[in-house]
XYZ file of C-alpha atoms in Angstrom:
575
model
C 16.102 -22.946 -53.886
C 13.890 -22.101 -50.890
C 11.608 -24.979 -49.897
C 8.451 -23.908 -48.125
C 7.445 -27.571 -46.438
C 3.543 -27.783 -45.975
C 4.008 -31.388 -44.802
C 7.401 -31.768 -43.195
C 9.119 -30.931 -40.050
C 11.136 -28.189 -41.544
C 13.868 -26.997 -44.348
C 16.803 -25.294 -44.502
C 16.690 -21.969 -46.689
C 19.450 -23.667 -48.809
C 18.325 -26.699 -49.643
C 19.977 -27.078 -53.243
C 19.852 -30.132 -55.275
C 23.404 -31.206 -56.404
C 22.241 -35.325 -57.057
C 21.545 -36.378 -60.555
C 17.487 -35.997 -60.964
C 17.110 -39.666 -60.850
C 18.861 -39.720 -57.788
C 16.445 -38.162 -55.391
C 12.772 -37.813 -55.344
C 10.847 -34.681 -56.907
C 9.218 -32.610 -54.510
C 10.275 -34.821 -51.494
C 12.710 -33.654 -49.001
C 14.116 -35.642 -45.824
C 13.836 -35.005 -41.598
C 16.443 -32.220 -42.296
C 15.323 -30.565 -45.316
C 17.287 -32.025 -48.085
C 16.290 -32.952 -51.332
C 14.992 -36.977 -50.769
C 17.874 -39.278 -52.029
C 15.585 -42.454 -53.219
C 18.093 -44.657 -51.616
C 17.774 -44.067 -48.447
C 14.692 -42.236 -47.811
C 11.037 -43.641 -48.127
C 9.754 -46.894 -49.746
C 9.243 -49.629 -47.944
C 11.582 -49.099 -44.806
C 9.425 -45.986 -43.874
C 6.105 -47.039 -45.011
C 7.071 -50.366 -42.438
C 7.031 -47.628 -39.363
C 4.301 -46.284 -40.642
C 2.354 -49.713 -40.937
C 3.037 -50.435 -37.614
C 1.705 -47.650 -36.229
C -1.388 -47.869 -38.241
C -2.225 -51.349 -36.495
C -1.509 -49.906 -32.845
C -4.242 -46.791 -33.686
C -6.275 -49.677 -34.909
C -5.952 -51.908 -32.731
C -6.641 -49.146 -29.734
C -9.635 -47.832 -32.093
C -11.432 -51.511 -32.992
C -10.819 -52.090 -28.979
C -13.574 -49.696 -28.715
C -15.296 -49.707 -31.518
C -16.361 -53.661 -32.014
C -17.790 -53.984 -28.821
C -18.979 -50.379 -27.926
C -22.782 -51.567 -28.443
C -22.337 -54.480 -25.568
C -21.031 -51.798 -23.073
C -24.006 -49.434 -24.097
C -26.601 -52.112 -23.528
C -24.303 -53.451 -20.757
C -22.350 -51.215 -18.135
C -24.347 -48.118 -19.540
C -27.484 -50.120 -19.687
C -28.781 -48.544 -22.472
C -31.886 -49.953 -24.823
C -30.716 -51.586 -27.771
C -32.343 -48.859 -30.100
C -30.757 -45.675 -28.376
C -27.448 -47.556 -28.787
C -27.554 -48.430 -31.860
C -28.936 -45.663 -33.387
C -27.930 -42.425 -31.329
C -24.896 -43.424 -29.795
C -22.669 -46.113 -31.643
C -23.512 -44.621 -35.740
C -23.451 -41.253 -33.747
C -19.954 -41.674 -32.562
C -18.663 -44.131 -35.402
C -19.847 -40.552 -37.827
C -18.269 -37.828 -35.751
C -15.064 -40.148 -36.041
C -15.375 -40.642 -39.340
C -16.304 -36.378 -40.887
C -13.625 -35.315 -38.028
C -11.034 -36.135 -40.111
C -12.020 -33.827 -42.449
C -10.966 -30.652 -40.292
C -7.796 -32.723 -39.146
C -6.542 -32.891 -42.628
C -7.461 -29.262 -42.976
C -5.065 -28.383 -40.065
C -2.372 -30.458 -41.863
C -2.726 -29.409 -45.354
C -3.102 -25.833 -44.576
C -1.103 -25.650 -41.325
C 0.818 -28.460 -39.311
C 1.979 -30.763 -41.467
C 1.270 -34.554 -41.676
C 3.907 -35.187 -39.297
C 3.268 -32.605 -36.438
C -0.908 -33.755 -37.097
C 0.136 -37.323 -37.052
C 2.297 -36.672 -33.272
C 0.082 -34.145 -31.583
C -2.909 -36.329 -32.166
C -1.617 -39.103 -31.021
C -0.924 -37.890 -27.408
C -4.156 -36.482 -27.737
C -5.577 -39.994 -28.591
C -3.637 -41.501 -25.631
C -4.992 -39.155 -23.122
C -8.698 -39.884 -24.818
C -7.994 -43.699 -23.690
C -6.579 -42.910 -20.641
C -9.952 -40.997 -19.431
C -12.078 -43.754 -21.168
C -9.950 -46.631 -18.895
C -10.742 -44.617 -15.631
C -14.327 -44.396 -16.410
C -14.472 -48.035 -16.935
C -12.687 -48.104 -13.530
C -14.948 -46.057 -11.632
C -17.863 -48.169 -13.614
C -16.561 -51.860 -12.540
C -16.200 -50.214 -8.496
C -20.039 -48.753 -8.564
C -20.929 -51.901 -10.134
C -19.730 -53.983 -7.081
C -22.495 -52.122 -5.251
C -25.172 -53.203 -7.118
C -27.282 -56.042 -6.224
C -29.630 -57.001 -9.031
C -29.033 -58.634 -12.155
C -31.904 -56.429 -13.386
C -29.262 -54.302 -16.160
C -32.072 -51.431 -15.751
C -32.307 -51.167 -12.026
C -28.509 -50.385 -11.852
C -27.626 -47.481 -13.539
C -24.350 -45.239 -13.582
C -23.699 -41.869 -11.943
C -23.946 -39.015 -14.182
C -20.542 -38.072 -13.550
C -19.669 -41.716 -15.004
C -21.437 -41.052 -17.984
C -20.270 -37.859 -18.580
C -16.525 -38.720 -18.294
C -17.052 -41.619 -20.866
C -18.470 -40.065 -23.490
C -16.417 -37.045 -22.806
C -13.302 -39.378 -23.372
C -15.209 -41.265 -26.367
C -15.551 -37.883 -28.306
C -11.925 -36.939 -27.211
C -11.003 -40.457 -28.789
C -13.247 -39.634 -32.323
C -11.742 -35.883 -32.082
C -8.102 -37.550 -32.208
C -8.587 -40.160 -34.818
C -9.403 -37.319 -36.851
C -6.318 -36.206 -36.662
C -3.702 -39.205 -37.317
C -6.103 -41.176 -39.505
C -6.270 -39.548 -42.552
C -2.732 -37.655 -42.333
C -0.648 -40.963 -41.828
C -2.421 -43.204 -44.859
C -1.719 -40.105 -46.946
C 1.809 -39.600 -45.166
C 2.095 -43.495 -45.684
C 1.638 -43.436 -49.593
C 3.714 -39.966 -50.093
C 7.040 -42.601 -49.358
C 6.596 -43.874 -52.475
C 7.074 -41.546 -55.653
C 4.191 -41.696 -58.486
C 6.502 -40.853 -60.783
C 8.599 -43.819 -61.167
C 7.234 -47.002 -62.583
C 8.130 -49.273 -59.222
C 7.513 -46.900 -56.623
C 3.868 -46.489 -58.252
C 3.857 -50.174 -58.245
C 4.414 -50.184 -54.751
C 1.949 -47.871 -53.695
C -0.883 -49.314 -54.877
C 0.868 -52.364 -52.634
C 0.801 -49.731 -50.206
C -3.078 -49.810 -49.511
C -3.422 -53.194 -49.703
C -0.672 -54.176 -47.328
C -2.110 -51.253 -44.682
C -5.264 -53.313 -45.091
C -4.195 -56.443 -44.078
C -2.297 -54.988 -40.941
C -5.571 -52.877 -39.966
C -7.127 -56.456 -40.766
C -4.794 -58.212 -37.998
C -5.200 -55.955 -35.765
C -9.201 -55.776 -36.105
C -8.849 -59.989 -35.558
C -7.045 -59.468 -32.634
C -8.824 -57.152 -30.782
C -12.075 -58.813 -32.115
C -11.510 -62.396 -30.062
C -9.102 -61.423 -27.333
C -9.712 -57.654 -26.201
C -13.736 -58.595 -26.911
C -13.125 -61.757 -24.861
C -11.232 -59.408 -22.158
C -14.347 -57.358 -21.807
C -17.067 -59.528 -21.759
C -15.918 -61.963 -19.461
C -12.525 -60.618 -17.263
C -12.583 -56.173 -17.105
C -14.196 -53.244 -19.539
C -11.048 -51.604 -17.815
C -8.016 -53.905 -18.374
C -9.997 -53.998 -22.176
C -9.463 -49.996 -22.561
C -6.457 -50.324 -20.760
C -4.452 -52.360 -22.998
C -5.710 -49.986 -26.452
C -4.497 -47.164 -24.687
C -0.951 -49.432 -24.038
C -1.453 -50.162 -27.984
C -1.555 -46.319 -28.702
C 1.563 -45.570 -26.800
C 3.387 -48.380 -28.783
C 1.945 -46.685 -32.151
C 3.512 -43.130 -31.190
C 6.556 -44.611 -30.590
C 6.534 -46.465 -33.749
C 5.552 -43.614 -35.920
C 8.470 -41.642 -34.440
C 11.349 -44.632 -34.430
C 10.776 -43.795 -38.779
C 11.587 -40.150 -38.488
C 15.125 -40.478 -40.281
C 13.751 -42.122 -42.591
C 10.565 -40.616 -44.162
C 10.054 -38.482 -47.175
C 8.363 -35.154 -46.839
C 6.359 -33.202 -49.185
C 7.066 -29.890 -50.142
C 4.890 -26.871 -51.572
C 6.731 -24.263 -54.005
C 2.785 -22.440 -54.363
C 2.652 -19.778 -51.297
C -0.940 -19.846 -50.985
C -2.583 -22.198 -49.166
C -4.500 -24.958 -51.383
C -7.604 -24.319 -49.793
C -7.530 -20.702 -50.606
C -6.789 -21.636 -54.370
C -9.271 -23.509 -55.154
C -12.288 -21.304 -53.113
C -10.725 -18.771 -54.899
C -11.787 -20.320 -58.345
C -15.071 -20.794 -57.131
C -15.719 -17.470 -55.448
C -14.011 -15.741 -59.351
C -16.323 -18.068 -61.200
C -19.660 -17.113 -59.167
C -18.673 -13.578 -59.724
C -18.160 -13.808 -63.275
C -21.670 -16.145 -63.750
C -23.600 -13.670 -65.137
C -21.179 -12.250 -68.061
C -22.108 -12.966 -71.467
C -20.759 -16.426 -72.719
C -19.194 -15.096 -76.127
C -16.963 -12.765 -73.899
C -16.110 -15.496 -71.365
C -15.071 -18.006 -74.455
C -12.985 -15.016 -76.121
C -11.215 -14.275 -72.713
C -10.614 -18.424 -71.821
C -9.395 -19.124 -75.121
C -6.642 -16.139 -75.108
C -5.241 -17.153 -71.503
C -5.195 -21.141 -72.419
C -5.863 -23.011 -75.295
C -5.138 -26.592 -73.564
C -7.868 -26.917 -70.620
C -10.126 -29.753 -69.462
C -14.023 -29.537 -71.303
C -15.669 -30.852 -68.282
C -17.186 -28.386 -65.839
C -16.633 -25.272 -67.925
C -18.459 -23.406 -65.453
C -15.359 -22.914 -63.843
C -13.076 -21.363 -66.649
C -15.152 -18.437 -65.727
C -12.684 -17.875 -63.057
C -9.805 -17.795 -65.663
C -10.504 -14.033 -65.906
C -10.736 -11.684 -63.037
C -14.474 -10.338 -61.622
C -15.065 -7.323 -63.409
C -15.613 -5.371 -60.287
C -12.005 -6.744 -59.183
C -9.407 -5.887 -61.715
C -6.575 -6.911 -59.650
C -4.599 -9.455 -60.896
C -4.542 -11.279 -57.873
C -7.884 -12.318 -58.764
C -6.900 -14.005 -61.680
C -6.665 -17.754 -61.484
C -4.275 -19.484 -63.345
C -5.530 -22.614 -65.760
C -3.512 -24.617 -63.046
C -5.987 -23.434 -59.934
C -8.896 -23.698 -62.472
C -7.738 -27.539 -62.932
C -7.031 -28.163 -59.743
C -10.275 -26.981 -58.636
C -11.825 -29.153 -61.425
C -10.405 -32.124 -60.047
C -11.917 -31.870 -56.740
C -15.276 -31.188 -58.020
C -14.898 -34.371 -59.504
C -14.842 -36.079 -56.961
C -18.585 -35.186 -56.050
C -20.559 -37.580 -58.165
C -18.343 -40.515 -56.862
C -18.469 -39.468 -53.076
C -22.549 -38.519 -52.908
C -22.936 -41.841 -54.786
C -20.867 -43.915 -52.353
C -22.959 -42.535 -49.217
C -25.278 -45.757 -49.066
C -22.103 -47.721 -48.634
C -21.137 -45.955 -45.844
C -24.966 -46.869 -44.748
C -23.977 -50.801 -45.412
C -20.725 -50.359 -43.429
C -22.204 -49.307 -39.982
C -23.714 -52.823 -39.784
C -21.465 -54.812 -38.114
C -20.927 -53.022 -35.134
C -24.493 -52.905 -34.159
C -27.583 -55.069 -35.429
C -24.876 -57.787 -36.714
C -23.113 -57.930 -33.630
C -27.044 -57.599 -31.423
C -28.014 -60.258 -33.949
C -25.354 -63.041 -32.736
C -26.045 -62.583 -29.139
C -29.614 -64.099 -29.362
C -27.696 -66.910 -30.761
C -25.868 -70.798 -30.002
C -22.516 -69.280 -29.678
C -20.435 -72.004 -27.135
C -17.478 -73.362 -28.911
C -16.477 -76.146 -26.148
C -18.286 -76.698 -22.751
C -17.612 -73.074 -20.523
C -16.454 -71.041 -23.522
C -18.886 -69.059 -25.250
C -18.074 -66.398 -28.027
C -18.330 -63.270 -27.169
C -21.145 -61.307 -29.604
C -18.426 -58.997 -30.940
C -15.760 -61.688 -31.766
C -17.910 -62.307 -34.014
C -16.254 -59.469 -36.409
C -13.520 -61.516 -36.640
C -14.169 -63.366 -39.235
C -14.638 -60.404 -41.412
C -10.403 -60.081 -40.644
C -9.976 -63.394 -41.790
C -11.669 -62.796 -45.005
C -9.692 -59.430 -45.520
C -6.736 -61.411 -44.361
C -7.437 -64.126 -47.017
C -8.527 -62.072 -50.038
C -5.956 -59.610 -49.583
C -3.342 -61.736 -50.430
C -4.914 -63.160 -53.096
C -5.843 -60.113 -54.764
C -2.551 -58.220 -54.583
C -0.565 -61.471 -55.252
C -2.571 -63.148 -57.706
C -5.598 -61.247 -59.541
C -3.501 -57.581 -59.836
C -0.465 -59.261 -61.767
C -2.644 -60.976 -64.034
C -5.095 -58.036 -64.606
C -2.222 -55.915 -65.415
C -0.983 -58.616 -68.081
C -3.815 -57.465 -69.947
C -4.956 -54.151 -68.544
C -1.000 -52.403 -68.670
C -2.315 -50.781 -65.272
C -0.023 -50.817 -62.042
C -3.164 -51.517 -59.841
C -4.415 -53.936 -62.789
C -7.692 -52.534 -62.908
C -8.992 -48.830 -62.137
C -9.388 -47.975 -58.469
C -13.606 -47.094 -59.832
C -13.842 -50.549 -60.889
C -12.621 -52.251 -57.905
C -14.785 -49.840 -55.857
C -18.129 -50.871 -57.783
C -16.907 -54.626 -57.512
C -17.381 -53.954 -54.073
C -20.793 -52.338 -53.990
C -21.977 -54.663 -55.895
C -21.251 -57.466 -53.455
C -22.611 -55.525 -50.954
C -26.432 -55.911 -52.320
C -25.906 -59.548 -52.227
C -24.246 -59.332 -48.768
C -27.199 -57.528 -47.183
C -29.842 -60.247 -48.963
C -28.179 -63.199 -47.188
C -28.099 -61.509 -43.472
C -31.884 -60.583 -44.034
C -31.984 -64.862 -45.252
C -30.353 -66.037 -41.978
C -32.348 -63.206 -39.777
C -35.438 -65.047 -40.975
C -34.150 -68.506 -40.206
C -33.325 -66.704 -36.687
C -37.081 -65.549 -36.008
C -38.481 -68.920 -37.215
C -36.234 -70.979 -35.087
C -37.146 -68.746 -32.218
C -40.813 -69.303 -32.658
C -40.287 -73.051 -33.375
C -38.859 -73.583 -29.748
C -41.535 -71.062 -27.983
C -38.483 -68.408 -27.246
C -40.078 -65.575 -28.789
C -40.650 -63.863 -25.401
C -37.467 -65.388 -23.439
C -35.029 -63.091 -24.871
C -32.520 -63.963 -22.499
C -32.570 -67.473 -23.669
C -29.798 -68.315 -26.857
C -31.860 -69.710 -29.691
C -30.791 -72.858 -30.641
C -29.013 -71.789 -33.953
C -25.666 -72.045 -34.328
C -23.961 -68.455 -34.706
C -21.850 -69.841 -37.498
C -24.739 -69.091 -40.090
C -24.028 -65.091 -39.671
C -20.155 -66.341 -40.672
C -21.040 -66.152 -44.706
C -22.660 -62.295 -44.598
C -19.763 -61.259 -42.320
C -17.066 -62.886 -45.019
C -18.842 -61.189 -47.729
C -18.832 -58.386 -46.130
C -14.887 -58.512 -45.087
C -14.331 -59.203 -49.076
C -16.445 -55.903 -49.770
C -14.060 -53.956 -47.960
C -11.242 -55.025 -49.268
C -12.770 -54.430 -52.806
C -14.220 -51.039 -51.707
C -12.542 -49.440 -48.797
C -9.159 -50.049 -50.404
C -10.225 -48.715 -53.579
C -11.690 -45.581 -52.320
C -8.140 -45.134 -50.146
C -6.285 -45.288 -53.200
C -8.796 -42.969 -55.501
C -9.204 -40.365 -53.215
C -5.199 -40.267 -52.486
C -4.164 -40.403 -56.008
C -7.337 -37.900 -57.975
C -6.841 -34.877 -55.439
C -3.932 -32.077 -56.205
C -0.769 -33.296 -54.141
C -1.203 -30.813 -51.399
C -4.635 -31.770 -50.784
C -3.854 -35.894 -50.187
C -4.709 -35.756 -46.162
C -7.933 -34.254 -47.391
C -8.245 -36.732 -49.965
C -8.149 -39.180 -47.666
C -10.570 -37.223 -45.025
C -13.063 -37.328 -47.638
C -12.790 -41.345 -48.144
C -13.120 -41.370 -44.193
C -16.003 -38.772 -44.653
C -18.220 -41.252 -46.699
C -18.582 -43.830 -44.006
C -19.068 -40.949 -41.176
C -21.853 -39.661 -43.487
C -23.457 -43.339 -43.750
C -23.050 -43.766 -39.740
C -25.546 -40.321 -39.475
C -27.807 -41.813 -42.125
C -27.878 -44.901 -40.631
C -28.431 -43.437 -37.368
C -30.793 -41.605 -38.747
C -32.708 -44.309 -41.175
C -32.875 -46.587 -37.721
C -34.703 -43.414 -35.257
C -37.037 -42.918 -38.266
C -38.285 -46.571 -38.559
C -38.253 -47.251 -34.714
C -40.479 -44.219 -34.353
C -42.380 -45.311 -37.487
C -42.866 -49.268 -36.597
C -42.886 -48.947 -32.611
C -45.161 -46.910 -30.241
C -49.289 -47.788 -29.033
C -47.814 -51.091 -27.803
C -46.021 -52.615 -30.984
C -42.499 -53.647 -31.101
C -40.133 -51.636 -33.666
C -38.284 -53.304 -35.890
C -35.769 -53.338 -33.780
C -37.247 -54.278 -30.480
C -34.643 -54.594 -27.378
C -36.465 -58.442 -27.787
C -34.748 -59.078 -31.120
C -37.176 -62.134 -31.020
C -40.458 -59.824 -32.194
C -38.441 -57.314 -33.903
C -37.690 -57.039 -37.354
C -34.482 -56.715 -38.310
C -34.758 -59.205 -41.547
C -36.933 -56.019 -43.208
C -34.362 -53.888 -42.366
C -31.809 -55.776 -44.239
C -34.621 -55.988 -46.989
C -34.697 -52.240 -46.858
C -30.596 -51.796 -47.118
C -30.486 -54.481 -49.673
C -32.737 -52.315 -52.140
C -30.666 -49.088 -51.020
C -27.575 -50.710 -51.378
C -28.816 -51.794 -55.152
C -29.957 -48.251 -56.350
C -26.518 -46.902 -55.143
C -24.659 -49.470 -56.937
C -26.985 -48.216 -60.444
C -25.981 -44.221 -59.796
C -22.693 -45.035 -58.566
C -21.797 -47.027 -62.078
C -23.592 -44.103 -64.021
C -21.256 -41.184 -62.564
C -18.074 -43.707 -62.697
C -17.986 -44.554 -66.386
C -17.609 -41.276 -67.449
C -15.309 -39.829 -64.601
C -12.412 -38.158 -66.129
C -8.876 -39.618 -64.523
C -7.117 -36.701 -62.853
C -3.768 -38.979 -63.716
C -2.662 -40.672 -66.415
C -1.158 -43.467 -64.257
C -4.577 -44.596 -62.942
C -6.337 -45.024 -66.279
């Protein structure tokens, strides 16, 4: 049988399969184009590679990420606003939607593996240029004598190479980040009862790792920056990235690679079913349900706009134009997906916190632990890894056996439900930061420190530590459940864009926050008022801004639960 491999390395052109069928894993082969034996290919020993290079990308990625607003404000000496809202949700979204053409390339094209190694030398070159520029920063710097942040500002040709190398960063995330969860998950068959055990372990182990790496780079490589070198900081990600490339490819024997017996590439498929369904719109509905009903008497009843396609245009009569019930199904199932990812966009809105007004929030604030240490502002994030670290555990150990003692599912309850679990907290999570901002303002007023923004505000930073464990629980609940969803309801050969789109919901909600946070600065600043969000955090507003995401995050939970209770499972073994 001749195996065409859409996300391998390669086959051979005789690749027959002389094992017993329980013996080696349907549609799988290994690195040299055999049939995968299920002894010694995939599971656990090559989703273990594959873990461990997930928390080197991370920990290179959150090395950036956490503290990207301090070195805006800082180094860059950018207003708080502009960093916030054009630059950190600006990048944090282009990083996020740019996996959506990476998975593209590896569906269609490349293959998970080849995506997975050519963007991660890309990545490592990305952190290279971003360590120089840091360089060249810290030795311009020297020159400067003020302590005025706005009286010192870079060259252009500083600027220009670090963004340059930020975007080249974003541009190779979107590459390896999507193909290597879905490249993680494809070592573990659906098919048989343990291996679809383990993958739904699968996403909740890659969680914790991504979570121990986030807690690591949030208190030491945040510390690093702040208080030694921006450059050693970058420096050691782009040391983490070369460790994760080396990883990935130490697993090579050992993975499982999917294979594609359909010619035609899945993205042609399905806008093929769309394009022959358009075409057909207009014919009259008694001849449409004649024609469907001869081809297939077994289809789907939801979106039956699309069994239009089951018959060919009628100015195209060849039969190449004729979709099977298959391609009509397939394309069914991604249209699904719609309701659930439009719905999930004010999420993505919640998500962007952290790394900007949270993190902005604790600088104004008490943060020395003993006499000469004081935590840095984006350390902070940490503890949102030590309640994924915490809950984690707990949730695949504990609440997912007993849930399945009564639910029969392997996950123990549907990947929806543990999505709106999540959402839900989120409402809650946003009305207890807008609590504590409001303790923050009064406290600052109480002391006379309103207009001494420099000065910390005699509040301890530990009350922002119960909205950022609420938050860490959120993701576990939500992120984790929209990995898994997205992964498992797309057609096989469509699982790295699956897992784009997951990515593509919080790159989304960085733009729309970005955007929400130019609207209202424009709306509540100007003729001598301070904004909302002020670069003085002390007259600024950020409590109605929580308010604000609070109510959005509410009204997204309400659609969200009205388009998930009557989703249709695209697999059996998720209901």
């Amino acid at each position: 049988m001749d195996l065409s491999i859409s996300n391998g390395i390669g086959a051979g052109d005789n690749a027959e399969t002389p094992m017993l069928e329980n013996c080696v894993v349907n549609g799988a082969v290994d690195y040299k184009g055999l049939p995968a034996a299920r002894a010694s290919s995939g599971g656990w020993r090559s989703a273990a590679f594959i873990i461990g290079a997930e928390i080197g990308e991370r920990f290179a990625y959150y090395a950036i990420s956490a503290n990207l607003i301090t070195y805006l404000t800082g180094p860059l000496r950018q207003s708080t606003a502009a960093a916030a809202a054009a630059n950190v949700n600006a990048w944090g979204g282009v990083a996020l939607v740019i996996p959506l053409l990476g998975a593209f390339v590896a569906d269609s094209f490349l293959g998970r593996f080849r995506t997975i190694a050519f963007s991660s030398l890309l990545y490592v070159v990305g952190l290279g240029l971003l360590t120089l520029s840091a360089i060249l920063s810290s030795l311009s710097g020297s020159d400067c004598q003020t302590n005025d942040i706005m009286s010192c500002s870079p060259s252009l040709f500083q600027v220009i190479l670090f963004f340059f190398a930020l975007y080249l960063v974003a541009f190779a995330q979107g590459g390896h980040k999507p193909c290597i969860q879905a490249f993680g998950a494809d070592q573990f068959d659906g098919e048989d009862p343990e291996e679809c055990k383990a993958k739904s372990s699968f996403f909740n182990r890659l969680c914790f790792g991504i979570s121990m790496a986030s807690l690591v780079t949030t208190t030491i490589v945040s510390y690093i920056q702040d208080n030694l070198s921006w450059a050693l900081g970058f420096g050691i990600s782009s040391i983490s990235m070369v460790v994760a490339l080396i990883i990935f490819l130490l697993g090579t024997t050992t993975y499982r690679f999917s294979i594609s017996h359909n010619e035609k590439v899945p993205f042609v498929r399905i806008g093929r079913v769309f394009v022959a369904a358009f075409w057909n719109s207009r014919r009259a509905p008694s001849f449409i349900a004649t024609e469907v009903e001869i081809l297939h008497r077994q289809k789907s009843e939801q979106y039956n706009f699309l069994d239009k396609a089951l018959i060919a245009p009628c100015h195209l009569k060849e039969d190449d134009w004729v979709c099977s019930v298959a391609e009509v199904e397939e394309a069914k199932a991604v249209f699904r997906l719609v309701p659930i990812l439009g719905t999930c966009l004010i999420y993505g809105i919640f998500y962007a916190q952290p790394g900007t007004f949270f993190t902005k929030q604790g600088a104004t604030m008490e943060r020395t632990i003993v006499s000469g240490f004081k935590l840095p502002a984006a350390s902070l994030q940490c503890f949102i890894s030590i309640a994924m670290l915490t809950f984690i555990p707990i949730y695949d150990r504990v609440f997912v056996p007993f849930a399945r003692a009564f639910t029969r599912k392997p996950s123990g309850i549907t990947a929806l439900q543990r999505i709106g679990a999540g959402i839900f907290l989120s409402v809650f999570t946003m009305v207890i930061a807008a609590l504590v901002e409001i303790k923050r303002l009064n406290t600052a007023k109480e002391y006379n420190l309103v207009d001494k923004p420099d000065v910390s505000i005699p509040m301890s930073v530990w009350w922002l530590v119960p909205q950022y464990i609420l938050y860490g629980i959120t993701v576990v609940l939500t992120m984790v459940g929209l990995q898994e969803f997205f992964y498992d309801q797309v057609p096989t050969e469509l699982r790295s864009i699956g897992i784009a789109l997951y990515h593509c919901i919080f790159g989304v909600g960085s733009f729309l926050s970005s955007f929400l946070v130019t609207v209202i600065d424009n709306a509540t600043g100007g003729s001598g008022r301070d904004s909302w969000f002020s670069n003085n955090l002390n007259r600024g507003h950020l409590d109605y801004f929580y308010w604000l995401l609070a109510g959005l995050s509410a009204v997204g939970f309400a659609a969200y639960f009205h388009f998930a209770r009557s989703y249709i499972y695209n697999r059996r073994e998720t209901m």
